[in-house]
Amino acid sequence: MLNLGGPESAKDVSPFLERLFADSTVIRIPFGLGKYIGKIRGPAKVQKQYDEIGGGSPIRKWTETQGKLMMENIEKNHPEVIQKYGPFHVVPGFRYSEPLCDETLKNLIQNQKENGLENIVLFSQYPQWSCSTVGNSVREALKVIEKLNFPLENVHIIDRWYRNPKYLEALTNILFEDIKKNFSSEELKESIILFSAHSLPVDFIQQGDPYSLEIGTTANLIMDKLVKKLQEENLIKNNDIPFRVCWQSKVGFNSWLKPNTEEALEFYKSQFKNVILSPLGFVQDHLETLYELDLEYIKSNEKNYKKIIRARSLNDHPEFIEALEQLLVDSLTNKYNLQSYPTKNFQIRCPECFCKNDCAHLTNYFNKTQKQEQL
Amino acid sequence: MLNLGGPESAKDVSPFLERLFADSTVIRIPFGLGKYIGKIRGPAKVQKQYDEIGGGSPIRKWTETQGKLMMENIEKNHPEVIQKYGPFHVVPGFRYSEPLCDETLKNLIQNQKENGLENIVLFSQYPQWSCSTVGNSVREALKVIEKLNFPLENVHIIDRWYRNPKYLEALTNILFEDIKKNFSSEELKESIILFSAHSLPVDFIQQGDPYSLEIGTTANLIMDKLVKKLQEENLIKNNDIPFRVCWQSKVGFNSWLKPNTEEALEFYKSQFKNVILSPLGFVQDHLETLYELDLEYIKSNEKNYKKIIRARSLNDHPEFIEALEQLLVDSLTNKYNLQSYPTKNFQIRCPECFCKNDCAHLTNYFNKTQKQEQL
C-alpha cells in the first residue's frame, strides 16, 4: 500500500524530512542542496506540529487498519481470491518513513521461498495520479523489483482510481453525513464547500501532470452525487450548493497551485456564514488534516464564520474499505473495466516530462506487461 | 448567445483584434498598451490565417444556425414555453466582433415597446466557466442592462454547463462516431486521444479560475461514456484508452497553461501510431479548429503518425441542439436541478480575484436575484 508516509514519533521526524528533501524528483532545489536543507531546516517546527497532534503521523496506523479491514472483506466476499492468491502480506510501503517501500520489497523478495511470495500488487493509496506521488512511489518500487529479478509479469499495479464509484460514494456519504449532522436547510443557504487538496509546484502541472485535473474531476463527481442526496433530504431546494477546489500545504518559495485554502477562507468570510472543508486526495488523517486544517485554519477562522467544519477523512469508513476491496480483487483477477488497473494512462508520460529516464522506465514496464497480456 | 466572436471578413480583423487587446480584464499588458498592440501587431498574420479557412470565422454562422435549430426544437417539444415567453429574438452577442453584445442589448432594450421584450436570457456558449470568457461576457452584458434600467429579475443567466448530460452525450457520440469510422480495433491499441482546449494564462488559474478543472472534468466524463461505447462495439477489449488534456492557442509572452497541444503531438509520436484530437471548450468550428488544428498541427504531423484525425466540432449535431434546447427551457421555467442556471458557483468569486469591482458587481447581481427567488 504505497504512500509517502509520515514520521510516527519524534525520532522519525529528521530522517523523514531528510529523505523527502533529498528526493530530487519532488524537491527541485538545485545543486543537490535539498538533503542539507532537510537536515537544517524544519525538523524543530515540524516536530512541534506533530507534538500537537499526538506525537506523530497516524498514517501508518491507518494504512495498516485499512489493509486489515480490506482483507477481512476479501476473506468474506472473495474466498476464491484468497484461495488462489493467498496468503497475503498486506504492508504499507512508504517513500520517506518506515516501513520503507524499498526495504520492505527487498526483504519480501529476498526471502521469497520462506514466505511463498508469488505476486506483488503495488497499490497506490493516492486516488489521483501525480508524477511526484504515485509515479515517484511506483518508479522506486519497480527499480527494486527489477534489480532483484522478480518476474515483472507477476507485478500488478493500481495506479489511480479517482473515478472509482465506490471511492466516490464513500467520499460523498461522509460529506453528506457531516453536512446533515451540522447544518439546517436555512444554514446551507449561506454555506460554501471548499475541497482542499495538497498543492503541487506549478511546474509539475505545466509539464502535463494530470493531478489537478483528476482532483477537479473527483470534486465535480462528488458534487453531482452530493447535491442529489441533499435534495432528497430536503436540505437544499431547487438548486446547487457553491463549491471551490483549493490547495494547501505549500512548502518552499516556488510557485505552487493556488488558490490557497487559507486565503480562500479569509476571502469567503464576507460572503458566507458557514464553510465545510472537505479534505481531498489523501485517504486518511495526517498532519495536513489534523494540524493544518483542524488546528491552523479552523481555529483561526472560528470567529469569522458561524460554523466551520471539516468533513471526516476516509480512514476506516466501510464504503471506502469496500472500494479498496474491489480495487485489489479487480487488479488480481484482471477484471479490466472502466476502472481498470493499471489504467492505460499509466503507460503515457507527461507531454513535457522532465524526469526522463525514470519515467521512460515506467512506460517500458507497461509495454512489457501489455505484450504479455496480449499473448 | 454569448461568445467572444470572430471576424467574418477581412475588414473585421483589425476591429476584432483591437477590441480584444483593449480588454484589460483578459489581456494583462500594463500601462493600457494593449489596444495599441492590437492595432500594430497581428492583423496581417491573423488575416492570412482567416484567408486560409475561407476568409473569416464561421462562428457567427454557426451560432445563428444553432439558435435557429434550438428554437425549432423548442417549438416542436415545448409549445408552452413559446406561448408563455415567445416570440423569441435569438441573437449572437459577441464580445469582440459583430453583432456586439452591448450594442445588440442596447437596441433591444431601447426599442423594448416595439419588439415586446420582456425577458433576457444571457446564454453562455462556453460550457466551462472562465473569468476571461463567460465572466467577461456576463459582466459586460449586465452593465448595459443595469444602465438602461431593464429589470434584473427578468434576466436569466446560463453560466456553465460542462456537466450537462446531453452536452456530454453529444461530445461522446461525435468522438465515438469519428473513432469508429477511422480506426479498427487493432489500430486503437496504438492510439491516444488528446483533448485540446484553448489555453489560459496561468495567473488566471492561480487566482482560482476553475476553467482548467472544468475542462478536465468534461474530458473525464466523456472518457467514462466513450470507453463504455467502444467496449460495447468490441473496438476496445478489457481496458481503457489513453488520453491527455492539452492546451492550444497561447498568445503573448506570459506563462500559459501547458502542455501545449503541438508539443504533445511531437512528444507522443515515438509511442503512438495514431492520434485522435478532440477539440474541447468551443461548441463550433473557428480559427482554432479549422486553422490551428487542421492546417497547422495535423498537416505538420501527417508523416509522424499513421493516422491523425480531429473529431468534428459540435456545430449542428442533433444531440447538441437538444442540449441547448434543454438548457434554455430549464432556465426560463426555473427547473433547477443538477444543471441549474445560474449555478450556485456563479455567485462566488475566485478566492484570489483581481477584477475586484467588476466581479463584485456580478456577485451582487446574483444576491439580488437570489433574494427575489426566495420571496
Coordinates of C-alpha atoms in Angstrom, one line a residue, chain B residues 177-349:
Chain B
E177 CA -18.6 8.0 -34.4
D178 CA -15.3 9.6 -35.7
I179 CA -13.2 6.9 -34.0
K180 CA -15.4 4.1 -35.3
K181 CA -15.3 5.5 -38.8
N182 CA -11.5 5.8 -38.8
F183 CA -10.0 3.1 -36.6
S184 CA -10.0 -0.7 -36.3
S185 CA -9.7 -2.4 -33.0
E186 CA -6.1 -3.2 -33.8
E187 CA -5.3 0.4 -34.6
L188 CA -6.9 1.6 -31.4
K189 CA -4.3 -0.4 -29.4
E190 CA -1.7 2.1 -30.7
S191 CA -3.8 5.3 -30.4
I192 CA -4.0 8.2 -28.0
I193 CA -6.8 10.7 -27.5
L194 CA -5.7 14.3 -27.0
F195 CA -8.4 16.7 -25.8
S196 CA -7.3 20.1 -26.9
A197 CA -8.8 23.2 -25.2
H198 CA -8.0 26.8 -25.5
S199 CA -5.2 27.7 -23.1
L200 CA -5.4 30.4 -20.5
P201 CA -2.7 32.5 -18.7
V202 CA -1.5 30.7 -15.6
D203 CA -2.2 33.8 -13.5
F204 CA -6.0 33.2 -14.1
I205 CA -5.7 29.7 -12.8
Q206 CA -3.7 30.8 -9.8
Q207 CA -6.4 33.3 -8.9
G208 CA -8.8 30.4 -8.7
D209 CA -10.4 30.4 -12.1
P210 CA -12.0 26.9 -12.3
Y211 CA -11.6 26.7 -16.1
S212 CA -8.9 24.0 -16.2
L213 CA -10.7 21.9 -13.6
E214 CA -14.0 22.2 -15.5
I215 CA -12.3 21.2 -18.8
G216 CA -10.6 18.3 -17.0
T217 CA -13.9 17.2 -15.6
T218 CA -15.5 17.3 -19.1
A219 CA -12.7 15.2 -20.6
N220 CA -13.0 12.6 -17.8
L221 CA -16.8 12.4 -18.0
I222 CA -16.5 11.9 -21.8
M223 CA -13.9 9.2 -21.3
D224 CA -16.2 7.3 -19.0
K225 CA -19.0 7.2 -21.6
L226 CA -16.7 6.7 -24.6
V227 CA -14.9 3.7 -23.1
K228 CA -18.3 2.0 -22.5
K229 CA -19.4 2.6 -26.1
L230 CA -16.1 1.4 -27.5
Q231 CA -16.3 -1.8 -25.4
E232 CA -19.9 -2.4 -26.5
E233 CA -18.8 -2.3 -30.1
N234 CA -15.8 -4.5 -29.4
L235 CA -13.5 -1.8 -30.5
I236 CA -11.5 -2.0 -27.3
K237 CA -11.3 -5.1 -25.1
N238 CA -11.0 -5.3 -21.3
N239 CA -9.4 -1.9 -21.0
D240 CA -9.2 1.8 -21.2
I241 CA -7.7 4.0 -23.9
P242 CA -5.0 6.6 -23.0
F243 CA -5.9 10.2 -23.1
R244 CA -4.5 13.6 -22.1
V245 CA -5.8 17.2 -21.9
C246 CA -3.6 19.7 -23.8
W247 CA -3.9 23.4 -24.3
Q248 CA -3.7 25.3 -27.6
S249 CA -3.6 28.9 -29.0
K250 CA -1.4 30.6 -26.5
V251 CA -0.7 34.3 -27.4
G252 CA 2.0 36.6 -26.0
F253 CA 4.9 36.0 -23.7
N254 CA 3.2 35.3 -20.3
S255 CA 3.1 31.8 -18.9
W256 CA 0.0 30.0 -20.1
L257 CA -1.5 26.6 -19.3
K258 CA 0.6 23.7 -20.6
P259 CA 1.2 21.1 -22.0
N260 CA 0.9 22.6 -25.4
T261 CA -1.1 20.5 -27.9
E262 CA 1.6 21.0 -30.6
E263 CA 4.4 19.8 -28.2
A264 CA 2.3 16.9 -27.1
L265 CA 1.9 15.8 -30.7
E266 CA 5.6 15.9 -31.1
F267 CA 6.2 14.0 -27.9
Y268 CA 3.8 11.2 -28.4
K269 CA 4.9 10.3 -32.0
S270 CA 7.5 7.9 -30.6
Q271 CA 4.9 6.0 -28.6
F272 CA 1.7 6.0 -30.6
K273 CA 0.9 5.3 -34.3
N274 CA -2.4 7.1 -34.3
V275 CA -3.8 10.2 -32.6
I276 CA -7.4 11.5 -32.2
L277 CA -7.6 15.2 -31.5
S278 CA -10.8 16.2 -29.7
P279 CA -11.4 19.9 -29.6
L280 CA -12.9 20.8 -26.2
G281 CA -14.4 24.0 -24.8
F282 CA -15.7 25.6 -28.0
V283 CA -19.1 24.5 -29.4
Q284 CA -18.4 25.2 -33.1
D285 CA -15.7 25.5 -35.7
H286 CA -13.4 28.5 -35.6
L287 CA -9.9 29.6 -36.3
E288 CA -8.6 27.3 -33.6
T289 CA -10.1 24.1 -35.1
L290 CA -10.0 24.9 -38.8
Y291 CA -6.6 26.6 -39.0
E292 CA -4.6 25.7 -35.9
L293 CA -5.6 22.0 -35.5
D294 CA -6.4 21.1 -39.1
L295 CA -3.9 23.2 -41.1
E296 CA -1.1 23.6 -38.6
Y297 CA -0.9 20.6 -36.2
I298 CA -2.4 17.9 -38.4
K299 CA -0.6 18.8 -41.6
S300 CA 2.8 19.0 -39.9
N301 CA 2.2 15.6 -38.2
E302 CA 0.9 13.6 -41.1
K303 CA 4.3 12.0 -41.6
N304 CA 4.7 11.3 -37.8
Y305 CA 1.6 9.3 -37.4
K306 CA -0.1 6.6 -39.4
K307 CA -3.4 8.3 -38.8
I308 CA -4.1 11.6 -37.2
I309 CA -7.7 12.9 -37.1
R310 CA -9.6 15.6 -35.5
A311 CA -13.1 14.8 -34.1
R312 CA -15.8 17.1 -35.6
S313 CA -17.0 20.1 -33.7
L314 CA -20.5 20.2 -32.2
N315 CA -21.8 22.6 -34.8
D316 CA -25.3 21.4 -35.7
H317 CA -25.1 17.9 -34.2
P318 CA -28.7 17.0 -33.2
E319 CA -27.8 15.9 -29.7
F320 CA -26.0 19.2 -29.1
I321 CA -29.1 21.1 -30.3
E322 CA -31.1 19.1 -27.8
A323 CA -28.7 20.2 -25.0
L324 CA -29.2 23.8 -26.0
E325 CA -32.9 23.3 -26.0
Q326 CA -32.9 21.8 -22.6
L327 CA -30.7 24.5 -21.2
L328 CA -32.9 27.3 -22.4
V329 CA -36.2 25.7 -21.4
D330 CA -34.8 24.9 -17.9
S331 CA -33.5 28.4 -17.5
L332 CA -36.8 30.0 -18.4
T333 CA -39.0 27.7 -16.5
N334 CA -36.7 27.7 -13.4
K335 CA -36.5 24.0 -13.4
Y336 CA -33.5 24.0 -11.1
N337 CA -31.7 20.7 -11.0
L338 CA -28.1 19.4 -11.0
Q339 CA -27.6 21.5 -14.1
S340 CA -29.3 24.5 -12.6
Y341 CA -28.8 28.0 -14.1
P342 CA -27.3 30.2 -12.9
T343 CA -25.3 27.7 -11.0
K344 CA -24.6 28.5 -7.4
N345 CA -20.9 28.8 -8.3
F346 CA -21.9 31.8 -10.4
Q347 CA -22.4 33.7 -7.1
I348 CA -18.8 33.1 -5.9
R349 CA -15.7 34.9 -7.0

